[in-house]
Amino acid sequence: MQKQNIKTHELLQKWGLHNTNVFRNPSVPLIYQLSMQSTEETSTRPDSINSTGALVAYSGKKCGRVPKDKRIIKDQVTEQDVWWGDVNIPLSRESYNEVEKIALEYLGSREKLFIIDGYAGWDSNHRLRIRVFCTRPYHALFMKNMLIKPTEEELMKDFNGDVDFYIFNAGPQIIQKPIDGVTSEGCVAVNLTERKMVILGTQYAGEMKKGVFGVTHYLFPKQGILTLHSSANEGDGDVTLLFGLSGTGKTTLSADPKRKLIGDDEHAWSDNGIFNIEGGCYAKCVDLSKEKEPEIFNAVKFGAVLENIEYFSNQTREVDYSNISITENTRVSYPLDFIPGTKFPAQGGHPKNIFFLTCDAYGVLPPVSMLTPEQAMYHFISGYTAKVAGTEVGVKEPQATFSACFGEAFLALHPTLYANMLAEKIKKFDTKVWLINTGWSGGKYGVGQRMSLKYTRAIIDLIHSGELKDAEFENFAIFNFRIPKVAKNIPSEILNPRNTWKNPDEFDKQLQELAQKFQINFKKYEDKATIEIINAGPKL
């Protein structure tokens, strides 16, 4: 114990920190106790415990990521390879140093300081050592859940000195002076060259999780490892990857009682197969119920973190999952082993099937389509979905959007680099790719109905059993998808979305409008795409 204390003191000194009340890798019960005792000014409600034992915390004014506040340090190294633009906004090293100074001064002045150590990546040959400094107990428990927990032996061996990536979370501290390149009171600044990240002006825990994901998107591809914004599960030796942005169903559909969960959000694909980057899950809670999502519902227990929820009553502490008065982006974080049947270690072989989940706000895409390899590349690069309410500040209802690689916000390098890597792996391992619409049917958003989860699950079951690939298919106009005419346990009229609309002419108009959006969006990638991939897009 004495050795640990001395080492922790040295870790603090490296960053000019001299806190005396430091909790390095505290136990879950201790975090709960400290959370209840916290006197820190966080401008949020106090933490509490819900009726099933989860820690309940609030992130304050910002209940989602703030992409406009994200900055990447532009230096001689990153200038050449980072995909600069709206996703990766540059910040000078000088400005970064100012931001980091504010964060370290804040962290060093707090009554309590938490240090959390953990890995990113379940493949022991390809993992990053992460160290988090934070002041809020809930942030400490969140990262304790989301990182892969080292053994005592690994802590002494791998975390006794410098690590691969540092997070300085000073989220309760806002920026109160002008800094060149910083445009608000908040800043999420990532220094890829020095492998550091600073958080100021936002207490939303998801910023830490996505910061780790972003650095793997930069470092892993340089080692020939493809990073993927996907969930993954495994049946009888067959692995499935599910792609999709927040709210499209990745977490829900990957938690399948008939299959082992590998992970719900972030994966990497190496020459040995796929592996989860995370040690936990960060699931949406809006309208959560035991009937619809029993695995996630039952994971809300001691050790989990509920973020930004409301109770039916403070006396009962029973959560009202339908209450979105704080935000629609209510969340729960829990370790992977809270889901029964999770595979450990969280790794698998090469995928047999890949699902592109899209939340089609226009209501014109089929519930399931089989894609050719060229169509797979076109739709991976396009990444069509809808921004779903609550996952970003300012988004109130779904909006049609394109997000390259189904995760544009997290890409560090150009989308075509990831797309080319995926193309090679799909062809090499004969992986089948399916486009699945979890959005609207029978009309666009506001008119039609959200696709039934029951039918989406049934479609996925048919793919896993091998039945659907042997079905009779027909061509779906304009997009030229192959769609099944009949599928067991699925009403045949929903398989072709045109049949679900009251006015076929209105459907055709909406379909053409969406096809035009695809074509316009893809123009920015045409200079680096092959003619085969370009021709795999919709034809008007």
Coordinates of C-alpha atoms in Angstrom, one line a residue:
M1 CA 0.0 0.0 0.0
Q2 CA 2.9 2.3 0.9
K3 CA 4.4 1.7 -2.6
Q4 CA 1.1 2.6 -4.3
N5 CA 0.9 5.9 -2.3
I6 CA 4.5 6.9 -3.2
K7 CA 3.9 6.1 -6.9
T8 CA 0.6 8.0 -7.0
H9 CA 2.5 11.0 -5.5
E10 CA 5.0 10.8 -8.4
L11 CA 2.2 10.6 -11.0
L12 CA 0.7 13.8 -9.6
Q13 CA 4.1 15.6 -9.5
K14 CA 4.5 14.9 -13.3
W15 CA 1.6 17.3 -13.9
G16 CA 2.3 19.8 -11.2
L17 CA -0.5 18.4 -9.0
H18 CA -0.2 18.4 -5.2
N19 CA -3.6 17.1 -4.0
T20 CA -3.6 15.3 -0.7
N21 CA -7.0 13.6 -1.0
V22 CA -6.4 11.4 -4.0
F23 CA -8.4 8.3 -4.8
R24 CA -6.6 6.1 -7.3
N25 CA -8.7 3.3 -8.8
P26 CA -11.2 3.4 -5.8
S27 CA -13.7 0.6 -5.3
V28 CA -17.3 1.0 -6.4
P29 CA -18.7 1.2 -2.8
L30 CA -16.1 3.9 -2.0
I31 CA -17.1 5.9 -5.1
Y32 CA -20.7 5.8 -3.9
Q33 CA -19.8 6.9 -0.5
L34 CA -17.7 9.8 -1.8
S35 CA -20.5 10.7 -4.2
M36 CA -23.0 11.1 -1.3
Q37 CA -20.4 13.2 0.7
S38 CA -19.4 15.4 -2.2
T39 CA -19.3 19.1 -1.5
E40 CA -17.8 20.1 -4.8
E41 CA -19.5 22.9 -6.8
T42 CA -20.6 21.2 -10.0
S43 CA -23.6 23.4 -10.9
T44 CA -25.7 20.3 -11.1
R45 CA -28.2 18.4 -8.9
P46 CA -26.6 16.3 -6.1
D47 CA -26.0 12.6 -6.9
S48 CA -28.4 10.0 -5.6
I49 CA -29.1 6.3 -5.6
N50 CA -32.1 4.8 -7.5
S51 CA -34.4 2.0 -6.3
T52 CA -32.3 -0.7 -8.0
G53 CA -29.0 0.6 -6.6
A54 CA -27.5 2.5 -9.5
L55 CA -25.7 5.8 -9.0
V56 CA -27.7 8.7 -10.4
A57 CA -25.8 11.8 -11.6
Y58 CA -26.5 14.9 -13.6
S59 CA -24.2 16.5 -16.2
G60 CA -25.7 20.0 -15.9
K61 CA -26.3 22.3 -18.8
K62 CA -24.8 20.0 -21.4
C63 CA -26.5 16.6 -21.8
G64 CA -24.8 15.6 -25.0
R65 CA -21.6 16.0 -26.9
V66 CA -20.8 19.4 -28.2
P67 CA -19.0 18.8 -31.6
K68 CA -18.4 22.5 -32.2
D69 CA -16.2 22.6 -29.0
K70 CA -14.0 19.7 -30.1
R71 CA -10.5 20.7 -31.1
I72 CA -7.5 18.7 -32.5
I73 CA -4.0 20.1 -32.0
K74 CA -2.4 20.9 -35.3
D75 CA 1.3 20.4 -35.4
Q76 CA 4.0 19.1 -37.8
V77 CA 2.8 15.5 -37.3
T78 CA -1.0 15.9 -37.4
E79 CA -1.0 18.5 -40.2
Q80 CA -0.2 15.8 -42.7
D81 CA -2.6 13.0 -41.8
V82 CA -5.6 14.3 -39.8
W83 CA -8.9 14.8 -41.7
W84 CA -9.2 18.6 -41.1
G85 CA -12.6 20.3 -41.3
D86 CA -15.8 20.5 -39.4
V87 CA -15.2 17.2 -37.6
N88 CA -11.6 17.9 -36.6
I89 CA -11.2 21.7 -36.0
P90 CA -7.6 22.7 -35.6
L91 CA -6.2 24.3 -32.5
S92 CA -2.6 25.6 -32.1
R93 CA -0.2 24.1 -29.6
E94 CA 0.0 27.5 -27.8
S95 CA -3.8 27.6 -27.3
Y96 CA -3.8 24.0 -26.2
N97 CA -1.1 24.8 -23.6
E98 CA -3.4 27.5 -22.2
V99 CA -6.4 25.2 -22.1
E100 CA -4.3 22.5 -20.4
K101 CA -3.0 24.9 -17.8
I102 CA -6.6 25.9 -16.8
A103 CA -7.6 22.3 -16.5
L104 CA -4.6 21.3 -14.4
E105 CA -5.0 24.4 -12.1
Y106 CA -8.6 23.4 -11.5
L107 CA -7.8 19.7 -10.9
G108 CA -5.0 20.7 -8.5
S109 CA -7.3 23.0 -6.5
R110 CA -10.0 20.4 -5.7
E111 CA -10.7 18.8 -2.3
K112 CA -10.8 15.4 -3.9
L113 CA -9.1 14.0 -7.0
F114 CA -9.8 10.7 -8.7
I115 CA -7.4 8.7 -10.9
I116 CA -8.7 5.9 -13.0
D117 CA -6.4 3.5 -14.9
G118 CA -7.6 1.1 -17.6
Y119 CA -7.1 -0.3 -21.0
A120 CA -8.7 0.4 -24.4
G121 CA -8.8 -2.8 -26.5
W122 CA -9.3 -6.4 -25.4
D123 CA -6.6 -7.7 -27.7
S124 CA -3.5 -7.8 -25.4
N125 CA -1.3 -7.2 -28.5
H126 CA -3.3 -4.1 -29.5
R127 CA -4.4 -2.1 -26.5
L128 CA -3.8 1.4 -25.1
R129 CA -3.1 2.2 -21.4
I130 CA -5.4 5.1 -20.4
R131 CA -5.2 7.3 -17.3
V132 CA -8.1 9.6 -16.3
F133 CA -7.9 12.5 -13.9
C134 CA -11.3 13.9 -12.7
T135 CA -13.0 15.4 -9.7
R136 CA -16.6 14.1 -9.9
P137 CA -17.2 10.6 -8.4
Y138 CA -19.7 9.8 -11.2
H139 CA -17.0 10.5 -13.9
A140 CA -14.6 8.1 -12.0
L141 CA -17.3 5.4 -11.9
F142 CA -18.2 6.0 -15.5
M143 CA -14.6 5.4 -16.7
K144 CA -14.1 2.5 -14.3
N145 CA -17.0 0.9 -16.2
M146 CA -16.1 2.0 -19.7
L147 CA -12.3 1.1 -19.7
I148 CA -11.1 -2.5 -19.4
K149 CA -10.2 -3.1 -15.8
P150 CA -6.6 -4.2 -15.2
T151 CA -5.7 -6.9 -12.7
E152 CA -3.6 -6.0 -9.7
E153 CA -0.6 -7.5 -11.5
E154 CA -1.3 -5.5 -14.6
L155 CA -1.7 -2.3 -12.6
M156 CA 1.8 -2.7 -11.1
K157 CA 3.3 -3.8 -14.5
D158 CA 1.6 -1.4 -17.0
F159 CA 0.4 1.6 -14.9
N160 CA 3.4 2.3 -12.7
G161 CA 4.6 5.1 -14.8
D162 CA 3.6 6.8 -18.1
V163 CA 0.7 5.5 -20.1
D164 CA -0.4 5.8 -23.7
F165 CA -3.2 8.4 -23.3
Y166 CA -4.2 10.9 -20.6
I167 CA -7.6 12.5 -20.0
F168 CA -7.7 15.6 -17.8
N169 CA -11.4 16.1 -17.1
A170 CA -12.0 19.5 -15.6
G171 CA -15.5 19.7 -16.9
P172 CA -17.0 21.8 -14.1
Q173 CA -14.5 24.6 -14.9
I174 CA -15.5 27.0 -17.7
I175 CA -13.1 29.1 -19.8
Q176 CA -13.3 32.7 -18.7
K177 CA -10.7 34.4 -20.9
P178 CA -10.2 34.7 -24.6
I179 CA -8.1 31.9 -26.1
D180 CA -7.3 31.9 -29.8
G181 CA -9.3 29.2 -31.6
V182 CA -11.6 28.6 -28.7
T183 CA -15.1 29.9 -29.4
S184 CA -17.1 29.1 -26.2
E185 CA -16.8 28.6 -22.5
G186 CA -16.2 24.9 -23.2
C187 CA -13.4 23.0 -25.0
V188 CA -12.7 19.4 -25.6
A189 CA -9.1 19.5 -26.9
V190 CA -7.2 16.4 -28.1
N191 CA -3.4 16.4 -28.5
L192 CA -2.8 13.3 -30.6
T193 CA 1.0 13.8 -30.8
E194 CA 1.5 14.0 -27.1
R195 CA -1.5 11.7 -26.4
K196 CA -3.5 13.9 -24.1
M197 CA -7.0 15.2 -23.8
V198 CA -8.5 18.1 -21.9
I199 CA -12.1 18.7 -21.1
L200 CA -13.4 22.1 -19.9
G201 CA -16.9 23.5 -19.7
T202 CA -18.9 20.3 -20.1
Q203 CA -19.7 17.5 -17.5
Y204 CA -21.3 15.1 -20.0
A205 CA -19.4 11.8 -19.4
G206 CA -19.7 10.7 -23.0
E207 CA -16.9 13.2 -24.0
M208 CA -14.3 11.0 -22.2
K209 CA -15.6 7.8 -23.9
K210 CA -15.5 9.3 -27.4
G211 CA -12.1 10.9 -26.7
V212 CA -10.6 7.4 -26.2
F213 CA -12.4 6.2 -29.4
G214 CA -11.0 9.2 -31.3
V215 CA -7.4 8.4 -30.4
T216 CA -7.9 4.7 -31.4
H217 CA -9.2 5.9 -34.8
Y218 CA -5.9 7.7 -35.2
L219 CA -3.4 5.2 -33.9
F220 CA -4.9 1.8 -34.8
P221 CA -5.2 2.2 -38.6
K222 CA -1.5 3.1 -38.7
Q223 CA -1.0 -0.5 -37.4
G224 CA -3.3 -2.0 -40.0
I225 CA -6.2 -2.3 -37.6
L226 CA -9.6 -1.0 -38.7
T227 CA -11.5 0.9 -36.0
L228 CA -15.3 0.7 -36.3
H229 CA -18.3 2.5 -34.7
S230 CA -20.2 -0.7 -34.3
S231 CA -21.6 -3.2 -31.9
A232 CA -20.7 -6.9 -32.1
N233 CA -22.0 -10.3 -31.0
E234 CA -21.4 -13.9 -31.6
G235 CA -23.6 -17.0 -32.1
D236 CA -22.3 -20.5 -32.7
G237 CA -18.9 -19.3 -33.8
D238 CA -20.3 -16.7 -36.2
V239 CA -19.6 -13.0 -35.5
T240 CA -21.9 -10.1 -36.5
L241 CA -21.0 -6.4 -36.6
L242 CA -23.7 -3.8 -36.4
F243 CA -23.0 -0.3 -37.6
G244 CA -25.1 2.8 -36.8
L245 CA -25.0 6.2 -35.1
S246 CA -26.5 6.8 -31.7
G247 CA -30.1 5.9 -31.5
T248 CA -30.3 3.6 -34.5
G249 CA -30.4 0.5 -32.4
K250 CA -26.8 -0.8 -32.1
T251 CA -26.9 -1.3 -28.4
T252 CA -30.4 -2.7 -28.3
L253 CA -29.9 -5.1 -31.2
S254 CA -26.5 -6.3 -30.0
A255 CA -27.9 -7.3 -26.6
D256 CA -29.5 -10.5 -28.0
P257 CA -30.3 -13.3 -25.5
K258 CA -29.6 -15.9 -28.2
R259 CA -26.1 -14.6 -28.8
K260 CA -23.0 -13.6 -26.8
L261 CA -22.4 -9.9 -26.6
I262 CA -18.9 -8.8 -27.6
G263 CA -19.6 -5.1 -27.3
D264 CA -22.2 -2.4 -28.0
D265 CA -20.4 0.6 -29.6
E266 CA -16.6 0.5 -30.4
H267 CA -14.6 -2.3 -32.1
A268 CA -11.5 -2.9 -34.0
W269 CA -10.8 -5.5 -36.8
S270 CA -7.3 -6.9 -37.0
D271 CA -5.7 -9.8 -38.9
N272 CA -6.8 -12.0 -36.0
G273 CA -10.5 -11.0 -36.0
I274 CA -12.5 -8.3 -34.1
F275 CA -12.1 -7.1 -30.5
N276 CA -14.1 -4.6 -28.3
I277 CA -12.3 -1.4 -27.5
E278 CA -14.3 -0.9 -24.3
G279 CA -14.9 -2.6 -20.9
G280 CA -18.5 -1.4 -20.7
C281 CA -21.7 -0.2 -22.4
Y282 CA -23.3 3.3 -22.5
A283 CA -26.9 2.6 -23.4
K284 CA -29.8 5.0 -24.1
C285 CA -32.5 4.9 -21.5
V286 CA -35.5 6.7 -23.1
D287 CA -38.6 4.5 -22.7
L288 CA -36.5 1.7 -21.3
S289 CA -38.6 -1.2 -20.2
K290 CA -38.1 -4.8 -18.9
E291 CA -40.3 -6.1 -21.7
K292 CA -38.5 -4.4 -24.6
E293 CA -34.9 -4.5 -23.4
P294 CA -34.6 -6.9 -20.4
E295 CA -30.8 -7.1 -20.5
I296 CA -30.3 -3.3 -20.4
F297 CA -33.1 -2.9 -17.9
N298 CA -31.6 -5.4 -15.5
A299 CA -28.2 -3.8 -15.9
V300 CA -29.4 -0.7 -14.0
K301 CA -28.1 -1.9 -10.6
F302 CA -25.3 -1.3 -8.1
G303 CA -22.2 -0.3 -10.0
A304 CA -24.1 1.3 -12.9
V305 CA -24.3 5.0 -13.6
L306 CA -27.7 6.6 -14.6
E307 CA -27.2 9.9 -16.3
N308 CA -29.7 12.8 -16.4
I309 CA -32.9 10.8 -15.5
E310 CA -36.0 11.8 -13.5
Y311 CA -37.8 9.8 -10.8
F312 CA -41.5 9.1 -10.5
S313 CA -41.0 10.1 -6.8
N314 CA -37.9 11.1 -4.8
Q315 CA -39.4 8.9 -2.0
T316 CA -39.5 5.7 -4.0
R317 CA -36.5 6.6 -6.3
E318 CA -38.1 4.6 -9.1
V319 CA -36.9 5.9 -12.5
D320 CA -39.4 7.3 -14.9
Y321 CA -37.7 6.3 -18.2
S322 CA -40.4 8.0 -20.2
N323 CA -39.6 11.4 -18.6
I324 CA -37.3 13.4 -20.9
S325 CA -37.7 16.8 -19.3
I326 CA -34.0 17.0 -18.7
T327 CA -32.9 15.5 -22.0
E328 CA -33.9 12.8 -24.5
N329 CA -30.3 11.6 -24.2
T330 CA -30.8 9.8 -20.9
R331 CA -28.1 7.1 -20.5
V332 CA -26.8 4.3 -18.3
S333 CA -23.2 3.1 -18.1
Y334 CA -22.4 -0.4 -16.8
P335 CA -19.6 -2.9 -17.2
L336 CA -19.8 -5.6 -19.8
D337 CA -20.3 -8.4 -17.3
F338 CA -23.7 -6.9 -16.3
I339 CA -25.1 -8.4 -19.5
P340 CA -25.6 -12.2 -19.1
G341 CA -23.8 -14.2 -21.7
T342 CA -21.2 -11.6 -22.5
K343 CA -18.1 -13.1 -24.1
F344 CA -14.9 -12.8 -22.2
P345 CA -12.4 -11.8 -23.4
A346 CA -14.5 -9.6 -25.6
Q347 CA -13.0 -10.8 -28.9
G348 CA -14.2 -12.8 -31.8
G349 CA -13.3 -14.2 -35.2
H350 CA -13.8 -12.4 -38.6
P351 CA -17.4 -11.3 -39.1
K352 CA -19.8 -13.5 -41.1
N353 CA -22.4 -10.8 -41.4
I354 CA -22.3 -7.0 -41.2
F355 CA -25.5 -4.9 -40.6
F356 CA -25.6 -1.2 -41.6
L357 CA -28.4 0.2 -39.3
T358 CA -30.0 3.3 -40.7
C359 CA -32.7 5.4 -39.1
D360 CA -34.5 6.5 -42.3
A361 CA -36.4 9.7 -41.5
Y362 CA -38.0 9.6 -45.0
G363 CA -39.6 6.2 -44.4
V364 CA -38.7 4.9 -47.9
L365 CA -35.8 2.5 -47.3
P366 CA -36.7 -1.3 -47.0
P367 CA -36.5 -2.9 -43.6
V368 CA -33.8 -5.2 -45.0
S369 CA -31.7 -5.2 -48.2
M370 CA -28.8 -7.4 -49.3
L371 CA -25.9 -5.4 -50.6
T372 CA -23.2 -6.2 -53.2
P373 CA -19.6 -5.5 -52.1
E374 CA -19.7 -2.3 -54.2
Q375 CA -23.0 -1.2 -52.6
A376 CA -21.6 -2.0 -49.2
M377 CA -18.7 0.4 -49.9
Y378 CA -21.0 3.1 -51.3
H379 CA -23.2 2.9 -48.2
F380 CA -20.4 2.7 -45.7
I381 CA -18.8 5.8 -47.2
S382 CA -22.2 7.5 -47.3
G383 CA -23.3 6.5 -43.8
Y384 CA -26.9 7.6 -44.2
T385 CA -29.1 7.9 -41.1
A386 CA -30.9 10.6 -39.1
K387 CA -29.5 12.6 -36.2
V388 CA -31.7 11.3 -33.4
A389 CA -33.0 13.8 -30.8
G390 CA -30.9 14.2 -27.7
T391 CA -27.5 12.8 -28.7
E392 CA -26.2 16.3 -29.6
V393 CA -27.0 19.7 -28.2
G394 CA -29.5 21.5 -30.3
V395 CA -31.0 18.5 -32.0
K396 CA -34.7 18.3 -31.1
E397 CA -36.1 15.8 -33.7
P398 CA -34.6 13.4 -36.3
Q399 CA -32.9 15.1 -39.3
A400 CA -31.7 13.3 -42.4
T401 CA -27.9 13.3 -42.4
F402 CA -24.9 11.6 -43.8
S403 CA -22.1 10.4 -41.5
A404 CA -19.1 8.8 -43.2
C405 CA -18.4 5.3 -41.9
F406 CA -21.5 5.6 -39.7
G407 CA -19.3 7.5 -37.3
E408 CA -18.0 10.6 -39.0
A409 CA -17.8 12.6 -35.8
F410 CA -15.2 10.3 -34.4
L411 CA -13.0 9.8 -37.5
A412 CA -9.4 11.2 -37.2
L413 CA -8.3 10.2 -40.8
H414 CA -10.0 10.6 -44.2
P415 CA -13.2 8.4 -44.5
T416 CA -11.8 6.7 -47.7
L417 CA -8.9 5.2 -45.7
Y418 CA -11.3 3.4 -43.3
A419 CA -13.6 2.4 -46.3
N420 CA -10.7 0.9 -48.2
M421 CA -9.6 -1.1 -45.2
L422 CA -13.2 -2.4 -44.8
A423 CA -13.5 -3.3 -48.5
E424 CA -10.3 -5.4 -48.2
K425 CA -11.6 -7.3 -45.2
I426 CA -15.1 -7.9 -46.6
K427 CA -13.7 -9.4 -49.8
K428 CA -10.9 -11.4 -48.0
F429 CA -13.3 -13.0 -45.5
D430 CA -16.4 -13.2 -47.7
T431 CA -18.5 -11.2 -45.2
K432 CA -22.2 -10.6 -46.2
V433 CA -23.4 -7.0 -45.8
W434 CA -27.1 -6.0 -45.1
L435 CA -28.7 -2.6 -44.9
I436 CA -31.4 -2.5 -42.2
N437 CA -33.8 0.4 -41.7
T438 CA -34.7 0.9 -38.0
G439 CA -36.4 4.2 -38.9
W440 CA -39.8 4.9 -40.3
S441 CA -42.3 2.9 -42.4
G442 CA -45.6 3.9 -44.0
G443 CA -44.6 7.6 -44.3
K444 CA -41.8 10.0 -43.3
Y445 CA -41.1 11.1 -39.7
G446 CA -44.2 12.7 -38.3
V447 CA -46.5 10.7 -40.6
G448 CA -45.4 7.0 -40.6
Q449 CA -44.6 4.6 -37.8
R450 CA -41.2 3.7 -36.3
M451 CA -40.1 0.3 -37.5
S452 CA -41.2 -2.4 -35.0
L453 CA -38.3 -3.7 -33.0
K454 CA -40.0 -7.1 -33.0
Y455 CA -39.8 -7.3 -36.8
T456 CA -36.2 -6.0 -36.9
R457 CA -35.2 -8.7 -34.5
A458 CA -37.0 -11.3 -36.6
I459 CA -35.1 -10.2 -39.7
I460 CA -31.8 -10.4 -37.9
D461 CA -32.7 -13.9 -36.6
L462 CA -33.4 -15.0 -40.2
I463 CA -30.0 -13.7 -41.4
H464 CA -28.2 -15.5 -38.6
S465 CA -30.0 -18.8 -39.3
G466 CA -29.0 -18.5 -43.0
E467 CA -32.6 -18.6 -44.1
L468 CA -32.8 -15.0 -45.5
K469 CA -29.9 -15.3 -47.9
D470 CA -31.7 -18.2 -49.6
A471 CA -35.0 -16.3 -50.0
E472 CA -36.5 -15.1 -53.3
F473 CA -35.4 -11.5 -53.9
E474 CA -36.7 -8.7 -56.1
N475 CA -35.1 -5.5 -57.2
F476 CA -35.9 -2.3 -55.3
A477 CA -36.1 0.6 -57.7
I478 CA -33.6 3.5 -57.9
F479 CA -31.3 2.1 -55.2
N480 CA -31.2 -1.3 -56.9
F481 CA -31.2 -3.2 -53.6
R482 CA -32.1 -6.9 -53.5
I483 CA -35.0 -7.2 -51.1
P484 CA -36.8 -10.4 -50.0
K485 CA -40.3 -11.0 -51.3
V486 CA -41.3 -13.1 -48.3
A487 CA -39.7 -13.6 -44.9
K488 CA -40.9 -15.8 -42.1
N489 CA -42.7 -14.0 -39.3
I490 CA -42.6 -10.7 -41.2
P491 CA -45.7 -9.1 -42.8
S492 CA -44.9 -9.3 -46.5
E493 CA -46.3 -5.8 -47.2
I494 CA -43.6 -4.1 -45.1
L495 CA -40.7 -5.7 -47.0
N496 CA -41.2 -3.3 -49.9
P497 CA -41.8 0.1 -48.3
R498 CA -43.8 1.4 -51.2
N499 CA -46.6 -1.0 -50.2
T500 CA -46.9 0.7 -46.7
W501 CA -47.6 4.2 -48.0
K502 CA -51.2 5.3 -48.6
N503 CA -50.1 7.4 -51.6
P504 CA -47.6 5.6 -53.9
D505 CA -46.9 8.7 -55.9
E506 CA -45.9 10.5 -52.7
F507 CA -43.6 7.6 -51.9
D508 CA -41.9 7.8 -55.3
K509 CA -41.3 11.5 -54.8
Q510 CA -39.7 10.9 -51.4
L511 CA -37.6 8.1 -52.7
Q512 CA -36.3 10.3 -55.5
E513 CA -35.6 13.1 -53.1
L514 CA -33.5 10.8 -50.8
A515 CA -31.7 9.4 -53.8
Q516 CA -30.7 13.0 -54.9
K517 CA -29.4 13.6 -51.4
F518 CA -27.2 10.5 -51.7
Q519 CA -25.8 11.6 -55.0
I520 CA -25.1 15.2 -53.8
N521 CA -23.4 13.9 -50.7
F522 CA -21.2 11.4 -52.5
K523 CA -19.7 14.0 -54.9
K524 CA -17.2 14.9 -52.2
Y525 CA -15.8 11.3 -52.3
E526 CA -15.9 10.7 -56.0
D527 CA -12.3 11.8 -56.7
K528 CA -11.1 8.9 -54.4
A529 CA -13.8 6.3 -55.2
T530 CA -13.6 3.7 -58.0
I531 CA -16.2 3.8 -60.9
E532 CA -17.6 0.5 -59.5
I533 CA -18.4 2.1 -56.2
I534 CA -19.8 5.3 -57.8
N535 CA -22.1 3.1 -60.0
A536 CA -23.3 1.2 -56.9
G537 CA -25.2 4.3 -55.8
P538 CA -28.9 5.2 -56.6
K539 CA -29.8 5.8 -60.2
L540 CA -32.4 8.4 -61.1

